[in-house]
Short mmCIF file of C-alpha atoms in Angstrom, two decimals:
data_model
loop_
_atom_site.label_atom_id
_atom_site.label_comp_id
_atom_site.label_asym_id
_atom_site.label_seq_id
_atom_site.Cartn_x
_atom_site.Cartn_y
_atom_site.Cartn_z
CA UNK A 1 0.00 0.00 0.00
CA UNK A 2 1.36 3.41 -0.98
CA UNK A 3 1.52 6.09 1.70
CA UNK A 4 -0.54 9.15 0.81
CA UNK A 5 1.51 12.00 2.28
CA UNK A 6 -1.27 14.53 1.61
CA UNK A 7 -3.64 12.50 3.82
CA UNK A 8 -0.99 12.27 6.54
CA UNK A 9 -0.45 16.04 6.44
CA UNK A 10 -4.19 16.75 6.52
CA UNK A 11 -4.62 14.55 9.58
CA UNK A 12 -1.62 16.13 11.32
CA UNK A 13 -2.72 19.71 10.65
CA UNK A 14 -6.05 18.99 12.34
CA UNK A 15 -4.28 18.05 15.58
CA UNK A 16 -0.99 20.00 15.63
CA UNK A 17 -1.71 23.69 16.11
CA UNK A 18 1.55 25.02 14.59
CA UNK A 19 1.44 22.85 11.49
CA UNK A 20 -0.85 24.92 9.22
CA UNK A 21 1.45 27.93 9.76
CA UNK A 22 4.50 25.78 8.92
CA UNK A 23 2.84 24.37 5.80
CA UNK A 24 4.37 20.90 5.47
CA UNK A 25 5.98 17.91 7.19
CA UNK A 26 9.36 18.17 5.43
CA UNK A 27 12.62 18.80 7.25
CA UNK A 28 13.62 22.46 7.10
CA UNK A 29 16.92 21.85 8.92
CA UNK A 30 15.97 24.44 11.51
CA UNK A 31 15.37 23.57 15.16
CA UNK A 32 12.73 26.29 15.41
CA UNK A 33 10.77 24.85 12.47
CA UNK A 34 11.48 21.13 12.81
CA UNK A 35 10.76 20.65 16.53
CA UNK A 36 7.21 21.61 17.45
CA UNK A 37 5.62 21.61 20.88
CA UNK A 38 2.68 19.25 20.89
CA UNK A 39 0.53 18.05 23.75
CA UNK A 40 0.53 14.28 24.22
CA UNK A 41 -3.26 14.15 23.92
CA UNK A 42 -3.03 15.90 20.53
CA UNK A 43 -0.41 13.38 19.43
CA UNK A 44 -2.64 10.54 20.61
CA UNK A 45 -5.65 11.94 18.72
CA UNK A 46 -3.55 12.36 15.53
CA UNK A 47 -2.25 8.79 15.76
CA UNK A 48 -5.76 7.41 16.28
CA UNK A 49 -7.04 9.40 13.29
CA UNK A 50 -4.17 8.13 11.11
CA UNK A 51 -4.79 4.55 12.24
CA UNK A 52 -8.52 4.86 11.49
CA UNK A 53 -7.77 6.37 8.06
CA UNK A 54 -5.40 3.49 7.27
CA UNK A 55 -8.00 0.93 8.30
CA UNK A 56 -10.62 2.66 6.15
CA UNK A 57 -8.24 2.84 3.16
CA UNK A 58 -7.37 -0.84 3.61
CA UNK A 59 -11.03 -1.83 3.59
CA UNK A 60 -11.62 0.23 0.44
CA UNK A 61 -8.58 -1.40 -1.20
CA UNK A 62 -10.00 -4.89 -0.60
CA UNK A 63 -13.32 -3.93 -2.20
CA UNK A 64 -11.63 -2.82 -5.43
#
C-alpha cells in the first residue's frame, strides 16, 4: 500500500496547532521549524485518526 503523504499532512494539521502555519511535514533543517511543541493528547488523537484512516483505506482497497 502506498503512503498518501497529503492525507498524513491533513490529519496532522487537524491536531498540531503550529502545522498549518508551517505548511508541510518536510525537514527544514531548523530547530525552530522542525521541533514543534505538541501536547501528548493531541499526538494521541492524531495517531488514532491516522490509524482509522489506514484501516478505512485498507477496507476500500480490498473492495476494489
